[in-house]
Coordinates of C-alpha atoms in Angstrom, one line a residue:
M20 CA 52.0 -7.2 -59.9
P21 CA 53.8 -10.3 -58.7
K22 CA 51.4 -13.1 -57.4
F23 CA 51.6 -14.4 -54.4
T24 CA 53.1 -16.8 -54.5
S25 CA 55.4 -15.6 -56.2
L26 CA 57.0 -13.6 -53.0
T27 CA 59.5 -13.8 -50.7
K28 CA 58.7 -15.4 -46.6
I29 CA 59.7 -11.6 -45.4
Q30 CA 57.8 -10.0 -48.5
K31 CA 53.8 -12.6 -48.1
S32 CA 54.2 -11.3 -43.9
L33 CA 54.9 -8.1 -44.7
V34 CA 51.3 -7.7 -47.2
V35 CA 48.9 -9.7 -44.4
A36 CA 50.4 -7.4 -42.4
L37 CA 49.1 -4.3 -44.4
V38 CA 45.6 -6.8 -45.0
V39 CA 44.7 -7.5 -41.4
F40 CA 45.8 -2.9 -41.1
L41 CA 43.1 -2.4 -43.6
L42 CA 40.6 -4.8 -42.2
L43 CA 41.9 -3.0 -38.4
D44 CA 41.0 0.6 -39.5
I45 CA 37.6 -0.2 -41.3
T46 CA 36.7 -2.3 -39.2
A47 CA 37.3 1.1 -35.9
G48 CA 36.0 4.0 -39.1
I49 CA 32.5 1.4 -39.1
I50 CA 32.5 0.6 -35.6
L51 CA 33.2 4.4 -34.9
L52 CA 31.0 6.1 -37.1
V53 CA 28.3 3.2 -36.2
N54 CA 28.7 4.5 -32.2
K55 CA 30.0 8.4 -32.2
N56 CA 25.4 8.7 -31.5
K57 CA 26.1 6.2 -28.0
S58 CA 26.6 7.8 -24.8
A59 CA 28.0 6.1 -21.8
V60 CA 24.2 6.3 -19.8
K61 CA 22.2 3.0 -20.2
L62 CA 18.9 2.2 -20.3
V63 CA 17.0 0.0 -18.3
G64 CA 13.3 -1.8 -19.0
P65 CA 11.1 -4.1 -17.9
G66 CA 13.3 -7.0 -16.4
G67 CA 16.3 -6.1 -16.0
V68 CA 17.5 -5.5 -19.5
T69 CA 20.3 -2.5 -20.1
T70 CA 20.5 -0.6 -23.6
N71 CA 22.6 2.6 -24.7
L72 CA 21.2 5.5 -24.8
Y73 CA 21.1 7.5 -28.5
S74 CA 23.4 11.1 -27.6
L75 CA 21.7 14.4 -29.2
D76 CA 25.3 16.1 -28.2
S77 CA 28.8 15.5 -26.7
A78 CA 27.3 16.1 -23.1
A79 CA 25.5 13.2 -24.1
T80 CA 27.7 11.6 -25.5
K81 CA 29.5 11.4 -21.5
G82 CA 26.4 11.4 -19.2
T83 CA 28.5 14.9 -18.4
V84 CA 26.6 18.0 -18.0
N85 CA 28.5 21.7 -17.2
D86 CA 27.1 24.0 -17.7
G87 CA 24.6 23.3 -20.2
Y88 CA 22.2 20.9 -21.7
A89 CA 22.8 16.7 -22.0
N90 CA 20.3 15.8 -24.6
F91 CA 19.8 12.2 -24.9
K92 CA 16.8 10.7 -27.8
F93 CA 15.4 7.3 -26.6
T94 CA 15.5 3.7 -29.0
K95 CA 12.1 2.4 -31.1
A96 CA 12.6 -0.6 -29.3
Q97 CA 13.3 2.2 -25.9
K98 CA 9.5 3.8 -26.2
E99 CA 8.3 0.3 -25.8
Y100 CA 9.8 -0.3 -22.6
F101 CA 7.2 3.3 -21.5
Y102 CA 4.1 1.7 -23.7
K103 CA 5.0 -1.7 -21.2
T104 CA 4.8 -0.7 -18.1
Y105 CA 2.2 1.5 -18.4
N106 CA 0.1 -0.9 -20.0
E107 CA 1.0 -3.8 -17.1
Q108 CA 1.2 -0.7 -14.1
G109 CA -0.8 1.6 -15.3
S110 CA 1.5 4.1 -14.9
V111 CA 4.8 5.3 -16.6
A112 CA 7.6 7.2 -15.5
L113 CA 11.6 7.9 -16.1
T114 CA 14.0 8.0 -13.3
I115 CA 17.7 9.3 -13.9
C116 CA 20.4 8.9 -11.5
L117 CA 23.1 12.1 -11.0
Q118 CA 26.0 12.6 -8.9
M119 CA 26.4 15.9 -8.5
M120 CA 30.2 16.7 -8.9
P121 CA 31.1 20.4 -8.3
T122 CA 34.4 21.5 -9.8
R123 CA 36.0 23.9 -6.7
K124 CA 34.8 27.3 -7.9
Q125 CA 31.6 25.7 -8.1
K126 CA 31.6 24.9 -4.2
E127 CA 32.9 28.4 -3.9
L128 CA 29.2 30.0 -6.0
M129 CA 27.6 27.6 -3.9
D130 CA 29.1 28.6 -0.7
S131 CA 28.7 32.1 -1.1
D132 CA 24.6 31.1 -1.2
N133 CA 24.0 31.7 -5.6
Q134 CA 21.4 29.6 -6.2
T135 CA 22.3 26.8 -8.5
V136 CA 19.4 25.5 -11.2
L137 CA 19.2 21.5 -12.0
R138 CA 16.2 20.6 -14.7
Y139 CA 15.3 18.2 -16.6
G140 CA 12.4 16.9 -18.3
F141 CA 11.2 15.2 -21.6
L142 CA 11.8 15.9 -25.8
G143 CA 8.7 15.5 -27.5
K144 CA 8.0 15.2 -31.2
D145 CA 8.1 19.1 -31.6
D146 CA 11.8 18.8 -31.2
F147 CA 12.7 17.1 -34.0
T148 CA 12.5 18.0 -37.5
I149 CA 10.4 15.6 -39.7
E150 CA 13.7 14.2 -40.8
G151 CA 14.3 13.1 -37.2
K152 CA 17.0 16.6 -37.3
F153 CA 17.5 17.2 -33.0
I154 CA 16.6 20.6 -32.8
K155 CA 18.7 22.2 -30.0
K156 CA 17.5 24.7 -27.7
K157 CA 19.6 26.7 -25.9
Y158 CA 16.8 26.9 -23.5
P159 CA 13.5 24.9 -23.4
D160 CA 10.5 26.2 -24.6
T161 CA 7.4 27.2 -22.2
R162 CA 5.8 23.8 -23.3
R163 CA 8.2 21.4 -21.5
I164 CA 8.0 20.0 -18.6
Q165 CA 11.3 21.2 -16.4
I166 CA 12.6 19.9 -12.6
Q167 CA 14.4 23.5 -11.0
A168 CA 16.3 23.0 -7.5
D169 CA 18.5 24.7 -5.0
E170 CA 21.1 22.6 -5.0
K171 CA 23.3 23.7 -2.2
N172 CA 22.3 22.0 0.5
A173 CA 21.8 18.5 -2.7
P174 CA 22.9 14.8 -1.1
E175 CA 26.0 14.0 -3.5
L176 CA 24.4 11.1 -5.3
F177 CA 20.3 10.9 -5.7
D178 CA 18.0 9.5 -7.8
V179 CA 14.5 12.4 -9.4
S180 CA 11.4 10.9 -11.7
F181 CA 9.4 12.1 -14.0
A182 CA 5.7 10.9 -15.0
V183 CA 4.2 11.0 -18.5
Q184 CA 1.2 11.8 -18.0
K185 CA -1.8 9.0 -18.6
N186 CA -3.3 8.4 -21.4
D187 CA -6.0 6.1 -23.8
N188 CA -2.8 5.9 -26.6
I189 CA 0.2 6.1 -24.6
E190 CA 2.1 5.3 -27.7
K191 CA 1.7 7.7 -29.5
F192 CA 2.6 10.3 -26.5
T193 CA 5.5 8.3 -25.5
P194 CA 8.4 10.9 -24.9
E195 CA 11.2 11.5 -27.2
G196 CA 14.1 11.6 -25.3
F197 CA 14.9 13.7 -22.3
F198 CA 17.1 17.0 -21.6
V199 CA 19.4 17.3 -18.2
F200 CA 20.7 20.4 -17.7
S201 CA 23.1 21.9 -14.7
T202 CA 24.4 25.2 -13.7
V203 CA 26.4 22.4 -11.8
R204 CA 29.1 20.2 -12.9
C205 CA 27.4 16.8 -12.9
R206 CA 26.4 13.0 -14.8
V207 CA 24.2 10.9 -15.4
I208 CA 24.9 7.6 -14.1
A209 CA 21.8 5.9 -15.0
A210 CA 17.7 5.5 -16.3
I211 CA 15.0 4.1 -16.1
V212 CA 12.2 2.8 -17.1
V213 CA 9.5 2.2 -14.0
P214 CA 6.2 3.0 -12.8
A215 CA 4.9 6.3 -12.1
E216 CA 5.7 7.1 -8.3
I217 CA 5.6 10.6 -7.0
G218 CA 6.8 12.1 -3.5
F219 CA 9.9 11.8 -1.6
D220 CA 12.0 9.4 0.6
Y221 CA 15.3 11.2 1.2
K222 CA 16.3 8.3 4.5
A223 CA 17.4 5.9 1.0
E224 CA 20.5 4.4 1.1
I225 CA 19.7 7.0 -2.6
P226 CA 17.9 9.4 -1.5
F227 CA 14.2 9.5 -3.9
V228 CA 12.3 12.9 -5.1
G229 CA 9.3 11.9 -7.4
F230 CA 7.4 14.5 -10.2
A231 CA 4.1 14.0 -12.0
C232 CA 4.1 15.9 -16.0
N233 CA 3.8 19.2 -14.4
G234 CA 6.8 18.8 -12.9
G235 CA 8.0 20.9 -9.0
V236 CA 10.6 21.5 -6.7
I237 CA 13.2 19.6 -5.9
D238 CA 13.7 21.3 -1.2
F239 CA 15.6 18.5 0.5
T240 CA 15.1 20.2 3.7
N241 CA 11.3 20.1 3.7
K242 CA 8.8 18.2 4.7
S243 CA 5.8 19.1 2.0
F244 CA 4.7 18.1 -1.2
D245 CA 3.1 19.4 -4.1
F246 CA 0.6 16.6 -5.5
S247 CA -1.4 18.4 -7.5
G248 CA -0.2 17.5 -11.0
S249 CA -0.5 13.3 -9.9
S250 CA -4.4 13.5 -11.2
M251 CA -2.2 13.7 -14.9
V252 CA -0.3 11.0 -13.7
F253 CA -3.7 8.2 -12.1
P254 CA -7.5 8.0 -11.7
V255 CA -9.4 10.6 -9.7
Q256 CA -11.7 8.5 -9.3
S257 CA -11.7 4.9 -8.8
N258 CA -14.7 1.7 -10.1
N259 CA -13.9 -2.2 -10.9
K260 CA -11.5 -1.6 -14.1
Q261 CA -9.1 0.4 -12.2
S262 CA -8.1 2.3 -8.3
M263 CA -6.7 5.7 -7.1
P264 CA -3.6 5.6 -6.3
E265 CA -2.4 4.9 -2.9
F266 CA 0.3 7.7 -0.2
R267 CA 2.9 5.5 1.5
V268 CA 4.6 6.5 4.3
L269 CA 7.7 6.4 5.9
L270 CA 8.3 7.5 9.3
S271 CA 11.3 6.9 12.0
D272 CA 12.6 4.4 13.5
N273 CA 14.2 5.7 16.2
P274 CA 13.2 5.1 19.2
E275 CA 13.1 7.7 21.0
N276 CA 11.2 8.9 18.3
K277 CA 8.4 6.9 19.6
T278 CA 4.7 6.6 20.9
T279 CA 5.0 4.9 24.6
R280 CA 1.8 4.5 26.4
E281 CA 3.2 7.6 28.9
H282 CA 4.1 9.5 25.6
S283 CA 1.8 9.6 22.5
V284 CA 3.7 10.9 19.8
R285 CA 1.6 11.5 17.0
V286 CA 2.5 12.9 13.3
Q287 CA -0.1 15.1 11.9
M288 CA -0.9 15.4 7.9
N289 CA -2.5 17.6 6.5
V290 CA -3.6 16.7 3.4
G291 CA -5.7 20.2 1.2
G292 CA -6.9 20.8 5.2
E293 CA -8.0 18.0 6.0
K294 CA -5.9 16.3 8.6
L295 CA -4.9 13.3 9.9
Y296 CA -3.2 12.0 13.1
L297 CA -0.6 9.3 12.8
N298 CA 0.3 7.0 15.8
N299 CA 5.1 7.0 14.9
V300 CA 5.4 2.9 16.7
E301 CA 7.7 0.5 17.3
A302 CA 5.7 -1.9 16.1
A303 CA 5.4 -0.1 12.9
R304 CA 6.9 2.3 9.9
E305 CA 4.9 2.1 7.3
L306 CA 1.5 3.4 6.9
I307 CA -0.7 2.7 3.9
I308 CA -2.6 5.8 3.4
P309 CA -5.7 5.3 0.7
T310 CA -6.3 8.0 -1.9
G311 CA -9.6 7.1 -1.8
A312 CA -10.5 7.9 1.9
L313 CA -9.4 11.4 1.1
N314 CA -11.2 14.4 0.6
T315 CA -9.1 16.3 -1.8
P316 CA -6.0 14.0 -2.2
F317 CA -4.5 16.1 -5.2
S318 CA -3.0 19.0 -3.6
R319 CA -0.5 20.0 -1.1
V320 CA 0.8 17.6 1.3
E321 CA 2.7 19.3 4.5
F322 CA 3.4 17.3 7.6
T323 CA 3.8 20.7 11.3
D324 CA 2.9 18.8 14.9
N325 CA 6.6 16.3 14.6
S326 CA 7.0 16.5 11.5
E327 CA 10.8 14.9 12.2
C328 CA 9.5 11.2 12.7
V329 CA 8.3 11.4 8.4
E330 CA 11.0 10.2 6.6
S331 CA 9.2 9.5 2.6
L332 CA 5.5 10.6 1.7
I333 CA 5.5 8.6 -2.1
M334 CA 2.2 8.6 -3.8
R335 CA 2.0 5.3 -6.6
G336 CA -0.8 3.4 -8.2
T337 CA -2.6 0.5 -6.6
S338 CA -3.3 -2.9 -9.4
I339 CA -5.4 -2.3 -11.9
A340 CA -8.8 -4.0 -11.2
G341 CA -10.5 -6.7 -14.2
D342 CA -14.1 -7.3 -14.4
E343 CA -14.8 -8.0 -10.8
V344 CA -13.3 -7.4 -8.0
L345 CA -10.8 -9.4 -6.7
D346 CA -8.1 -6.9 -5.3
P347 CA -8.0 -4.7 -1.8
V348 CA -8.1 -1.7 -1.2
R349 CA -4.6 -1.4 1.6
T350 CA -5.0 0.6 4.0
D351 CA -5.1 0.8 8.2
P352 CA -8.2 0.0 9.4
G353 CA -9.0 4.2 10.7
L354 CA -10.0 4.5 7.7
I355 CA -12.5 2.3 6.6
L356 CA -15.5 4.0 8.9
N357 CA -15.2 7.2 6.1
Y358 CA -14.4 6.0 3.7
K359 CA -16.8 7.1 0.2
T360 CA -18.9 5.3 -0.9
S361 CA -18.3 6.9 -4.1
Q362 CA -15.1 5.7 -4.2
W363 CA -15.8 2.5 -3.9
R364 CA -15.6 -0.2 -6.2
T365 CA -19.2 -1.9 -6.6
A366 CA -22.3 -0.3 -5.6
D367 CA -22.5 -3.4 -2.9
Y368 CA -19.3 -3.4 -1.2
E369 CA -15.6 -2.7 -0.8
L370 CA -12.7 -4.3 0.3
F371 CA -10.1 -3.5 1.6
E372 CA -6.9 -5.5 3.6
W373 CA -5.0 -4.0 6.4
D374 CA -2.4 -2.4 5.2
R375 CA 0.4 -4.1 8.4
F376 CA -1.0 -7.8 8.3
P377 CA -1.4 -9.6 5.3
Q378 CA -4.7 -11.9 4.2
I379 CA -7.2 -9.4 7.1
L380 CA -9.8 -8.8 4.9
F381 CA -12.6 -6.1 5.6
F382 CA -16.2 -6.2 3.6
D383 CA -17.9 -2.9 4.7
T384 CA -21.5 -3.6 3.0
R385 CA -23.8 -1.4 1.1
N386 CA -26.8 -2.3 3.7
Y387 CA -27.5 -5.9 5.9
E388 CA -29.5 -7.8 2.4
V389 CA -26.2 -7.6 1.1
Q390 CA -24.1 -8.6 4.0
D391 CA -25.9 -11.7 5.1
K392 CA -26.2 -12.6 1.1
L393 CA -22.3 -13.0 2.0
F394 CA -21.8 -14.6 5.3
R395 CA -24.9 -15.3 6.4
R396 CA -25.0 -19.7 5.9
M397 CA -21.5 -18.9 7.4
A398 CA -22.3 -17.5 10.2
F399 CA -24.6 -20.6 11.2
F400 CA -22.4 -23.2 9.7
V401 CA -19.9 -21.7 11.4
E402 CA -20.6 -20.5 14.9
K403 CA -24.6 -20.6 15.9
Q404 CA -25.3 -23.7 18.3
G405 CA -27.3 -26.4 17.7
Y406 CA -26.1 -25.1 13.7
K407 CA -22.6 -25.8 13.3
G408 CA -20.9 -28.1 10.6
R409 CA -24.3 -27.7 9.2
L410 CA -25.7 -25.7 5.9
L411 CA -29.2 -24.8 6.0
T412 CA -31.1 -23.8 1.9
N413 CA -32.3 -20.8 1.9
E414 CA -36.2 -22.4 2.9
E415 CA -34.4 -23.4 6.4
L416 CA -32.4 -19.9 6.3
G417 CA -35.9 -18.0 6.0
D418 CA -36.3 -14.5 8.1
M419 CA -33.3 -16.0 10.8
H420 CA -30.4 -13.1 11.5
G421 CA -27.5 -13.9 11.7
Y422 CA -24.5 -11.0 12.4
N423 CA -25.3 -7.3 12.4
A424 CA -21.0 -8.2 11.8
H425 CA -18.8 -10.5 11.0
D426 CA -15.6 -12.6 11.5
Y427 CA -13.9 -15.5 10.2
S428 CA -10.7 -17.6 10.2
A429 CA -9.3 -18.8 6.5
E430 CA -10.2 -22.5 8.4
S431 CA -13.1 -21.9 9.1
M432 CA -14.5 -20.9 5.7
A433 CA -12.3 -24.0 4.2
R434 CA -14.3 -25.7 6.3
F435 CA -17.5 -24.4 5.0
F436 CA -16.5 -24.6 1.3
N437 CA -15.2 -28.1 1.4
K438 CA -18.5 -29.1 2.8
A439 CA -20.5 -27.6 -0.1
T440 CA -18.6 -28.9 -2.5
E441 CA -19.1 -32.5 -0.5
I442 CA -22.1 -33.1 -0.9
G443 CA -23.1 -31.4 -3.6
F444 CA -24.1 -27.9 -1.6
Q445 CA -25.2 -25.4 -4.4
L446 CA -24.1 -21.6 -2.7
N447 CA -25.7 -18.4 -4.6
E448 CA -23.3 -16.2 -6.6
E449 CA -22.5 -14.0 -3.9
E450 CA -20.1 -17.0 -1.9
L451 CA -19.1 -18.2 -5.0
L452 CA -17.1 -14.4 -5.9
L453 CA -16.6 -15.0 -1.6
K454 CA -14.7 -18.1 -2.4
R455 CA -13.3 -16.3 -5.3
I456 CA -11.2 -13.1 -3.4
L457 CA -10.0 -16.0 -0.8
I458 CA -7.9 -18.0 -3.3
H459 CA -7.9 -14.1 -5.3
N460 CA -6.0 -12.6 -2.0
K461 CA -4.8 -16.6 -0.8
L462 CA -6.4 -17.1 2.2
F463 CA -7.1 -20.0 0.0
E464 CA -4.8 -22.0 -2.0
S465 CA -6.6 -25.0 -4.1
D466 CA -6.7 -28.2 -4.3
G467 CA -8.2 -30.0 -6.4
L468 CA -11.6 -29.6 -6.1
Y469 CA -11.4 -28.2 -2.7
V470 CA -9.0 -25.9 -1.0
K471 CA -6.7 -25.2 1.6
A472 CA -6.1 -22.8 4.1
N473 CA -3.7 -20.3 4.9
E474 CA -3.2 -17.8 7.4
G475 CA -5.0 -14.7 8.0
G476 CA -8.9 -14.0 8.7
L477 CA -11.9 -11.7 7.1
V478 CA -14.4 -9.3 8.9
S479 CA -16.9 -8.0 7.8
I480 CA -19.3 -4.5 9.1
S481 CA -22.3 -2.8 7.1
R482 CA -23.4 0.5 6.4
E483 CA -26.8 0.3 7.6
T484 CA -25.0 -0.2 10.8
P485 CA -25.0 3.3 13.4
L486 CA -21.3 5.2 13.4
W487 CA -20.7 4.9 16.3
S488 CA -21.2 0.8 16.6
R489 CA -19.9 0.7 13.5
T490 CA -17.0 2.0 15.9
N491 CA -17.4 -0.6 18.4
L492 CA -17.7 -3.2 15.5
L493 CA -14.0 -2.5 14.0
A494 CA -12.0 -2.5 16.6
H495 CA -14.4 -5.9 18.0
E496 CA -13.5 -7.6 14.7
G497 CA -10.4 -6.8 14.2
W498 CA -9.0 -8.3 17.7
H499 CA -10.6 -11.7 16.4
T500 CA -8.7 -10.8 12.5
I501 CA -5.2 -10.8 15.0
F502 CA -6.5 -13.7 17.1
F503 CA -7.2 -16.0 14.5
R504 CA -3.4 -14.6 12.7
D505 CA -1.1 -14.8 15.8
A506 CA -0.2 -17.6 18.0
E507 CA 1.4 -16.1 20.7
F508 CA -1.5 -14.1 20.7
R509 CA -3.4 -16.6 21.0
N510 CA -1.2 -18.0 23.6
F511 CA -1.4 -14.7 26.0
V512 CA -5.4 -14.6 25.6
S513 CA -6.2 -18.0 27.1
A514 CA -3.5 -17.7 29.5
V515 CA -5.4 -13.9 30.7
Y516 CA -8.4 -16.7 30.2
Y517 CA -7.6 -19.6 33.0
T518 CA -6.3 -17.0 35.4
F519 CA -9.4 -14.5 35.3
D520 CA -11.4 -13.9 37.6
P521 CA -13.7 -17.1 37.3
T522 CA -16.8 -15.3 39.0
S523 CA -17.0 -12.5 36.1
L524 CA -16.9 -15.9 33.4
E525 CA -18.9 -17.7 34.7
F526 CA -20.7 -13.8 33.9
L527 CA -20.1 -13.0 30.8
I528 CA -21.1 -16.7 29.4
D529 CA -23.7 -16.3 30.9
Y530 CA -24.5 -13.0 29.4
F531 CA -24.0 -15.0 25.7
K532 CA -26.4 -17.6 27.4
S533 CA -29.1 -14.2 27.7
Q534 CA -28.9 -12.7 24.2
P535 CA -30.2 -15.6 21.3
S536 CA -29.1 -13.3 19.2
L537 CA -26.0 -14.4 19.3
G538 CA -25.5 -18.4 19.6
Y539 CA -22.1 -19.0 20.9
D540 CA -21.4 -22.4 21.1
I541 CA -20.4 -22.3 25.1
N542 CA -18.9 -25.3 24.5
D543 CA -16.6 -24.1 21.7
E544 CA -13.6 -23.2 24.2
Y545 CA -11.6 -21.6 20.5
L546 CA -14.8 -19.8 19.8
M547 CA -15.2 -18.2 23.5
H548 CA -11.2 -17.2 24.5
N549 CA -11.6 -15.7 21.2
E550 CA -15.2 -13.5 22.4
F551 CA -13.5 -13.2 25.8
M552 CA -10.8 -11.1 24.5
A553 CA -13.0 -8.9 21.4
Y554 CA -16.0 -8.1 24.7
I555 CA -12.9 -6.6 26.3
M556 CA -10.9 -4.8 24.3
Q557 CA -13.8 -4.2 21.1
Q558 CA -13.4 -0.4 24.0
K559 CA -11.1 2.3 25.5
L560 CA -9.2 1.0 28.3
S561 CA -11.6 3.7 30.9
E562 CA -14.5 2.4 29.1
V563 CA -14.2 -1.0 29.8
S564 CA -15.3 -1.6 33.6
K565 CA -18.6 0.5 32.8
Y566 CA -19.6 -1.6 29.9
F567 CA -19.2 -5.0 31.9
V568 CA -21.8 -3.1 34.6
H569 CA -24.0 -1.5 31.3
L570 CA -24.2 -4.9 30.5
A571 CA -24.8 -6.0 33.9
N572 CA -27.4 -3.9 34.5
R573 CA -29.9 -5.3 31.5
G574 CA -33.5 -6.6 32.3
T575 CA -32.9 -9.4 29.9
V576 CA -29.5 -10.4 31.8
I577 CA -30.5 -9.8 35.3
D578 CA -33.7 -11.8 35.0
F579 CA -31.0 -15.5 33.5
T580 CA -28.2 -14.7 36.2
P581 CA -29.4 -12.2 38.3
E582 CA -26.5 -13.5 41.0
L583 CA -23.8 -12.9 39.4
A584 CA -24.8 -9.5 37.5
S585 CA -25.0 -8.5 40.9
Y586 CA -21.9 -9.0 42.0
V587 CA -20.4 -6.7 38.5
R588 CA -22.0 -3.7 39.3
K589 CA -21.1 -4.6 43.2
T590 CA -16.9 -5.3 42.4
E591 CA -17.6 -2.1 39.5
G592 CA -16.1 -4.6 37.0
R593 CA -13.0 -4.9 38.0
G594 CA -11.9 -8.3 36.7
F595 CA -12.9 -7.3 33.9
E596 CA -11.2 -4.1 33.6
D597 CA -7.6 -6.2 35.2
A598 CA -7.7 -8.5 32.0
A599 CA -8.5 -5.8 29.7
N600 CA -5.2 -3.6 31.0
A601 CA -3.1 -7.3 30.9
L602 CA -4.1 -7.5 26.8
N603 CA -3.7 -3.7 26.0
D604 CA -0.1 -3.7 28.0
F605 CA 0.7 -6.8 25.2
V606 CA -1.5 -5.1 22.0
F607 CA 0.8 -2.3 22.3
D608 CA 3.8 -3.5 22.7
K609 CA 3.6 -5.8 19.8
Y610 CA 0.8 -4.4 17.6
G611 CA 1.3 -0.8 18.4
I612 CA -2.4 -0.5 19.0
V613 CA -4.9 -0.2 22.2
C614 CA -7.9 -1.2 23.2
G615 CA -10.5 0.4 21.7
N616 CA -8.6 1.6 18.9
I617 CA -6.5 -1.4 16.1
A618 CA -5.6 2.2 14.2
L619 CA -2.6 4.0 13.5
V620 CA -4.6 6.7 11.2
N621 CA -6.9 9.0 12.3
R622 CA -9.1 11.8 11.8

């Protein structure tokens, strides 16, 4: 064989070209060999990491299914996405985006009412041999979890999600892959590993249906949904280590379907036989319903009255608790009063957050003793006349009473804790826990040894209070928190206060003076505006005048201010009713709630 150096220039070029061709051919062969099982469908994992799925057949390679199956397998790295999501979020699901692309003949069959079937489920270890070879089956066996659906009325593009069953050893039970079967040509656009969400959102940009690990039926025309399998995905009991899931309900933003002052539009939600009534108002599109508040949450949910207003119903996990309960249960206030104590995450109290107003916290305590340990010292420091600004020792507090219900702004609570830090005052364990809760929920920010107040406020009621009184107290204290949070509302209250019937106002201030247990500092203008508003708005509009006439009939009040009490009785409390009407109009227009009821969800 001649040496390369002895070849002519043309021969050298031909040899180089041949070598390059052979190298390219070998490279292409290697790439083809490596990629022959790579699917065109990509899987998105935590952090947006995107990788190709492994295909087990030609349909999965292309990502297109047509009257048959596409079988996909996860790589080892992709299976780790499931572990990571589950361990961080408490649940995990695989959501796939499907595009329906029926052929002309298939469209004709769909138009003739022939049923179209879509199935989607996980592949397990028993779908593979010991050597890892896929065992092809024409139809899934009975152990598989499937979703069957009549897709005649399905949108062209939609997401369908499938949850993994909860398990202490999630790595052992992570699915090996998934299958899609369809009698109509469809394309798997992509897949993503996410925390489990069960239910429907038909009005999303891409309509969504999510299922528990027992599957279910897709019906894009029905507003009911079976959540019976959700107990296999989410915790069924709340404690200091875990929290039950929540329902998120989205209502129509069409003004024609919204409640007005003259016309109430209430959606009836039936959860396993238990009825809830949801006010559909302009000011609130999303409502949060914790499942711990319900008798049988893992059951079928149906909407009856005004069901056309419902756009979405999703059950989703909540934050995973740690060694102490710092995260609140998000809810509408209407579900706090009768929230089952068996679902409290501590024996002494439960912590809630108003679903519509971040950083508005509600404490419901087992009894007054627990409530006093948390708030009594603060009550004297913040509000009690003659004690404001002082931190009283346990001995000084003695058996003095704070309040049966409490409300504080983030700013006033920050002053309390900063004063304790400044003078080295030793707070009790419950007060220090309260401080951690306020920092965790961003009512405070740490500022060295001190704290800096953000927006927000806090309410506390107690189970020791009778239910009829708890209802009024929750409304009374709830209005206070909106006053803390919203400058526009404060300004409006001030305007009503200064244009209010002056004689009726004198009566109210004398009433405060006549009740030593209240101890309000009547020289505190901010406090007077706040209490003026809350006393008027704590009861229904129709009850306002009666309430103040009732106060004017109290013996202690008549003894203290007989002439002013007589004036209120003689005018039948009309001054208070006029103020209530003005305040009621404002809060309905802005928040969709009314005097006597701060809730949008009622039983």
